Amino acid sequence: MLKYIGKRLVQSIFTLFVIITIVFSLLRLMPEEGYLGAAAEKMTEAQQEIYLTNLGLRDPLIVQLGNFYQGLFQGDLGKSITYRTDVPVVDIIQDKMMYSILFGLGAVALSLLVGVPLGILMAQFKGRWLDRLGTGYIVFVVAVPAMVYFLMIQMYVTGWFGWPMLFDEYNPISFILPLISMALGPIASYAMWMRRYMVDELNKDYIKLARAKGVKERTIMFRHVLRNAFIPMAQYLPATILFTITGSIYIESLYSIPGMGGLLVDAIQRQDNQVVQGLVIFFSSLGIIGLILGDLLMAIVDPRIKLGKGDSVR
Amino acid sequence: MESTLSIQNLVIKFKLRGQTLTAIRDISLDLYKGESLAIVGESGSGKSVLVKSIMGLLDKNGYIDSGKILYNGHDLAKFKTEKDWLKIRGKQIAMVTQDPMTSLNPLKTVGKQIEESVVLHQNLKGKEAYEKTLQLLRDVGIHEVERRYKQYPHEFSGGMRQRIVIAIAVACNPDVLICDEPTTALDVTIQAQILQLLTNLQQKYGLSTIYITHDLGVVAKVADRIAVMYAGDIIEVGKTDEVFFNAKHPYTWALISSLPQLGEKGEELYSIKGTPPNLFKEIKGDAFAPRNQYALKIDFVERPPFFKVSDTHFARTWLLDLKAPKVEPPKVLQAFFEEGRRYANE
C-alpha cells in the first residue's frame, strides 16, 4: 500500500511538473501589456523594455522557468499586476479560498446528507411515488438552467422570510440560501447515481442468496447493498470535495460572496498573467490530488483492489 | 414414505406487459424425508419458478394463483409478508444458487458471510459463531480455515466459492436444501467433487434435497427420484432408474435420446424439433403434442392424467391409456433401456 502511494505520488509530481511547464510556457505567449498594467500608457517603449527586463522577461525561457520553479518551491507564485497590484498571488487565492471552501464543503455535506439517503430510498421504493417524486426533482434540476431557480430562490425566498438578499459575513442567516442553492444540483446527481447503483446491486445474485438465507430486506439494504453501491461513487468523491474550493461563479456573484468563483475569469479579462498562471497551477494540483485520494478511498472500501502487489487494479 | 414438502395443484402466473403468463400449470409433487429429488427440464420449463415459489422468492410480478405448498403444517402459498417467510427461508429451507462467481458479496469476507447465517439461524454469537463457522468451512472441504475465514470471495476459485455457498446454506441448519443448478457454472472435475460434497452433507445433516438441473449426468449421480418438467407441468415422475430406463412419456424419450452418450459417432446429435409452447396462450391437451411424433388426436384436446406405471412411477401421456395404440420408444432408447435395466439388476 505504501509503495503504491509512493509510486502514485511520484507519477503525480511528474504530471504536475509537465502541466506547470506547459502552462508557464503558454503564458509567455500572452501579450506583454499584461505585465505593465495601467502604467503601460504612460511609459515610453524604452521604459517598458527596462521594466520587462527588470521583471526577468527578457532572460532566456529556460532561465525564466528556473526562476519560476525556485519561487514556486518557496511558495511564491509571483505578484498580481492588475487585479490587486503588487499583492502576492498566493495571498489573493488564500483570502478568496476561505469563502469558497466554507460554502463548498457546506454544500457537499448537505448534498451527501440529503442526496445519498434520497437515492437509497428511491431505490428501495423503486417505481412507487417516492421514486417518482425524486425522479421529478432530478429531471427538474438537470433540465432547467440553474440560473433560473437560483434567481427564483434569491428573489422570492428572501422575501418570504425577510432574509437578506446578499451575503453578510456577520449574519449567519445569510449563509442559508447560497448553501441550499449550491447543494440543489449535487443532491440531484448523488441521488441519481446512488439510486442507479443500488438498483444495479439489488439485482445481483448475492442479494438473492442473502434473501434465500433469510436475511431481512432492511438488513440486506444496509449490510450488503449500500457499501457495494457506494464503491463507484467513492472514486470521484474526493475530487468533488476538493473542487468546491474553486467556488460557484453563479452563486458567488448572485449573493456577492467574495469567493474564488469569478477569480479566474476576472484575471483573464484584466490580462493579469501572474494570477492566471497561479490559478491554473493551483487548480491542476487540486485535480491531481483529488484523483489520488479517489483511488486511495476506492482501495480502502473495495478489498478486491490490492494496491502494491503488482499494482493489479481489479 | 413421509413427505416433508407437499406441493398440491400449484398454479403460478406472471403479469408481463399487460398479459398473463402461466408458468406453472397445476403441479403436484411431494418431497420425501431424506430423499434427493431432481427436477429436470429445458430452460423455461418452470423449474426455477417452482422452487422460488417454495421460498417466497418469486419476482414481484409473479404470484401463486391457486394450489397449496404444504410444509410442516403451514401452507406456504398463503404466506404474504416478509415476517412469515423469514420463519422458512434459511431456517427450514435453504438454497444453493447457480453461479458461485456472483453469488457472494464481493465486499465481505467469506467467513462473515457464513457467520451471518450461523448467527441468524443457530442462535450463536461471538466466539461460538466463529467456531461454528470454522467447523462449517472444514465440513465443506476447505483447508486452513482460519486463514480462509478472513479472505474475500475474489481470492477463491469457482469450485471453492461454490463450497462457500453450500456452507452458507448448510449453516442455516435447514430441513430442505434446494440446489438450483449447483454445478452448471463449474467444470466437470469440480462438478463431481461438489456433487460428492452435497451427497455427503445430505447424509450428515439428514437433509431432503431438491436438485434443479438440465444436466442428466448430474441427475444420474445424485437423485433418488426424478420429476421431468415441460412447459410448466410435470409430465413424468419416478425413481431415477424408472425414469431413465423405463421412460414412458415421449418427451422423456426425446430428452434421453439427446444425451451425447447415445449419439453415434459421425452423426449429428439428436435434438427435439420445434420450440416449446408460448406460455401466454392457454395450453390445450398435452403441451408437448405439437412436437411429438407419437401424438394422438386426444393429445391436442385433453390434458392426459397421470397414468400409474408402478407404485412410484407416473407419466402424463395418453399413450399409456388402454385404448391407445401400442407405441415402442425409439430403437436407440430400447437398447439403452435394456442395458440400463440389466445393469440395475446386477
PDB file of C-alpha atoms in Angstrom, chain B residues 27 39 44 75 99 140 145 168 237 260-261 263 272 275 282 289 309 314:
ATOM      1  CA  ILE B  27     -48.377 -29.195 -10.456  1.00  0.00           C
ATOM      2  CA  ILE B  39     -36.375 -31.677 -11.277  1.00  0.00           C
ATOM      3  CA  GLY B  44     -38.070 -22.028 -19.401  1.00  0.00           C
ATOM      4  CA  ASP B  75     -49.415 -23.565   3.645  1.00  0.00           C
ATOM      5  CA  ASP B  99     -23.432 -19.145 -10.200  1.00  0.00           C
ATOM      6  CA  VAL B 140     -17.281 -28.284   3.005  1.00  0.00           C
ATOM      7  CA  VAL B 145      -9.871 -22.436   7.715  1.00  0.00           C
ATOM      8  CA  ILE B 168     -23.869 -20.778   3.844  1.00  0.00           C
ATOM      9  CA  VAL B 237     -42.089 -38.656 -12.197  1.00  0.00           C
ATOM     10  CA  PRO B 260     -24.455 -37.218 -26.184  1.00  0.00           C
ATOM     11  CA  GLN B 261     -23.589 -40.722 -24.941  1.00  0.00           C
ATOM     12  CA  GLY B 263     -25.341 -40.357 -30.238  1.00  0.00           C
ATOM     13  CA  ILE B 272     -36.084 -32.141 -30.310  1.00  0.00           C
ATOM     14  CA  THR B 275     -39.985 -24.921 -29.896  1.00  0.00           C
ATOM     15  CA  GLU B 282     -53.751 -21.345 -22.876  1.00  0.00           C
ATOM     16  CA  ALA B 289     -48.137 -32.750 -28.548  1.00  0.00           C
ATOM     17  CA  VAL B 309     -46.626 -47.226 -14.230  1.00  0.00           C
ATOM     18  CA  PHE B 314     -46.219 -41.963 -13.069  1.00  0.00           C
TER      19      PHE B 314
END
